[in-house]
Amino acid sequence: MNRLKTKLGKLELKNPITVASGTFGLEYSDFFDLNKLGAIITKTITMKPKAGNKPPRICETSNGFLNSIGLQNPGIHEFISKTLPEYAKLEIPKIISFSGSTIDEFSEMLELLEKEETIDGYEINVSCPNVEEEGMAFGTNPDVVYTLTENLRKITDKELIIKLSPNVTDIATIAKAAESAGADSLALINTLLGMSIDWKTGKSNIGRGIAGYSGPAIKPVALQNIFKVKNAVKIPILGMGGISNWKDCLEFFYSGASAISIGTANFINPTITIETLKKLDKYLIEQDSTVEKYIGKIKL
Amino acid sequence: MKYLRKLLKKDKVNENQFIFWFEANFKDEIKPGNFFQVRPVNNYTRLLRLPISVYDYFENQIGFLFQVVGKGTSDLEKLEIGEEAELIGPLGNSFTKRNEENVLFVSGGIGYAPLRLAFRKYHLIKDITWIHGAKNKKEILIQNVNITYTDDGSYGKKGFVTEGLKEYLENNKVDFVYCCGPDIMMQKCAEICSEYNIPIEVSLETYMACGIGACKGCAVKIKTENGEEYKTTCKDGPIFLGEEVVWNE
C-alpha cells in the first residue's frame, strides 16, 4: 500500500516530497538517487541568460536565510539544449520553473517548452523578489495574474502551477484569480523580504540590499498563507516555506497542502528530502494512515 | 558524499588557530585545494556548514586548519576527541601540479592551510621557497616556510608578505606561484605576478550555502572567453588563476 501517494492537479505523485526551485539540482545525485523524490522543480529560467546579482548573494540569519541570487541562469535556449536532456534521464515528474519580463514573453517561453516531451508541468514564477523585471513584478496584481494564467492555459494542457508571493496585501485574491483563469494548482509561499546589516560597518551583508528570506523562521508565515488560500480556492496547493523535517510536512498537510517542497533545508542537510521521506512513511505506517487523510484537516 | 567521522586529535597552533584531525577513508581522491563542509554533530548552533580547506591528508587522517572567527568555528573548536562531525566532500577544484622548476608558495595568515597539501603532494622533493606573512609572532605558521614577514616585526622580517613577494621576484626566477590569504593580499599578489608575467593560482573563500554548485550563492566574477561571468567558488573554484579573478566585484 502506498501511503505516501498524493495528487497535485493532474500530477499523480508517488510521494508528496518535491524540491523547491533554485535550491536543488542534479548535483545532489552525488548524495542519493533523485528518482526517490516525488517530483523535481528546476531553477527558474528566463528568456535571455541572466548573470545574477552582485555578490554577496547569501547570508544566514538566526533560524533563517537571505538570498539575492538574481535568477542567474543560462537562458531558455541553453536550458532546452543542454540542461533539459540531463533532466530527461530522471523518471520522476519534471516541473520547469520559468519567468518572463512581459506577459507575452511568458507565452513565448511556454510555446518553446511545450515542444519538449520530457516536461511534465510548469511552475510559473510571478513571485521572485530579487530581479527588476521578472518575478514579483507580476505576482502582486490579481488582474495581471489572471491574464497571464489565461494566456498560458491556452498553450498547454500540462500541469500549470502558479507560484505565489506572500508579499502582497491579500494572497487569497491572487489565488482566486489564478484559479479562475485555469491554473491546475498553486505553489506557496515564495520567499519573504529581508535584510541584514553588519553592525560594525553599516554595510549590507547582501550586495543588492533587500533579499528573499527563507528557512525555518518563515514556517508560521507559510502555514497561515496556505490556510488562507485553502479556504479561498478548490485547486490543490504545493506548500513550502521553512520545512526542515517530517513533522513540518504534517503541519503543511493539515494547513491545506497536498504536496510540499523542501528548499533551504537542502543547504542545511543535502539528504534531508529522503530522510524526511523515510520518517514520514514510518509515521504513516504507525498511524495506519495516508498523506491524503491529512490534507486540510486542521482543527481550529 | 556525506560522511560521519570521529575527531582523533586536536593541535592548538595558537590562541585561536587549530588543526583538527578526523578519521579519513573517503570514496573520492582528495586533491590539494579541495575543501569539505564540516558540521559537528552535537552543539552546532548555525544552520549552514563550515567550508574548510583540507590542510593535510594521510591514509587514515584528514586535517583541517582553521581560525575561530565566529559562531560556527567557535562551535567546531568545542568538539571533543571521540565526538563526531559530518564531513561533506571532497568539494571544489584543485591546485594544478606544475612541472616547472621554480615554484613559489605565498601565504597570508590562515591562508597557509590549503597550500600545505599542495606542497606535500606536488613539490615535497624540490627545493621550493615559501613566503608566509602574519600579523605577529603568535599567529605564525612556520612549517616548511623559509621566509616570514610579520606586520609588527615580532618574527622574521617586518612588513607585508606582498612586499616579500615583490622582493623575491626581483631577485629570483619563478615560473609559478601558489597563493592563499586575505582577498586584498591575493589581489595584490596577482597584480605583482601579472607585472612579471608569472601565472598564479589563488584559493578564494566566500560565504557558501549548498557547497556543490546548485544555488549560485557563492558567485565570484571571473574573466572568461565570453567576457565576465559569475562562477561558483564551491564548484568552479575555489582555485582560480589570479589574472581571471575580477577583484573587488
XYZ file of C-alpha atoms in Angstrom, chain A residues 22-25 27-28 30-31 43 51-65 69 72 215-216 266-271 275, chain B residues 1-2 37 39 45-49 71 86 88-89 91 206-210 212-221 228 230-231 235 248-249:
70
model
C 16.516 27.382 -7.007
C 17.587 25.198 -4.112
C 18.329 21.942 -5.850
C 19.912 20.452 -8.947
C 24.436 17.860 -8.343
C 22.505 16.273 -5.468
C 26.069 12.574 -5.506
C 24.130 12.070 -2.286
C 15.741 26.559 -11.165
C 24.190 36.850 -14.896
C 22.654 37.194 -11.461
C 23.144 39.762 -8.735
C 26.344 41.312 -7.424
C 27.799 39.363 -4.500
C 27.444 38.871 -1.619
C 24.307 36.964 -2.517
C 23.614 34.948 0.624
C 23.594 35.441 4.355
C 22.484 33.291 7.258
C 20.354 34.893 9.971
C 19.096 33.393 13.200
C 16.982 30.458 12.020
C 16.716 31.842 8.505
C 18.475 32.502 5.244
C 20.808 35.246 -6.378
C 21.300 33.514 -12.571
C 14.321 28.956 6.232
C 12.736 27.679 9.453
C 18.731 21.172 1.383
C 21.604 23.534 2.217
C 21.455 22.548 5.864
C 21.399 18.835 5.053
C 21.728 17.590 1.448
C 19.906 14.352 2.267
C 15.447 11.285 5.399
C 29.335 12.368 -0.397
C 28.409 12.788 3.253
C 31.813 21.202 4.558
C 29.491 20.258 10.845
C 24.302 26.461 16.600
C 24.396 27.542 12.952
C 22.206 26.390 10.055
C 24.855 26.297 7.352
C 28.007 24.192 7.440
C 29.787 31.122 15.915
C 29.639 15.317 9.406
C 30.717 16.565 3.068
C 33.295 16.343 0.332
C 34.415 19.612 -2.794
C 33.290 33.186 0.337
C 30.032 32.528 2.133
C 28.520 29.262 0.858
C 25.134 27.583 1.112
C 24.804 24.349 -0.864
C 28.023 21.895 -4.589
C 27.210 24.400 -7.336
C 23.394 24.255 -7.227
C 22.329 27.515 -5.554
C 24.789 30.037 -7.102
C 25.082 31.789 -3.762
C 28.905 31.806 -3.685
C 29.246 33.616 -7.013
C 32.551 35.200 -7.965
C 33.158 37.240 -11.120
C 32.931 38.356 -17.428
C 29.737 34.692 -12.368
C 31.231 31.335 -11.458
C 32.381 24.060 -7.715
C 36.541 43.960 -5.766
C 33.390 42.937 -7.617
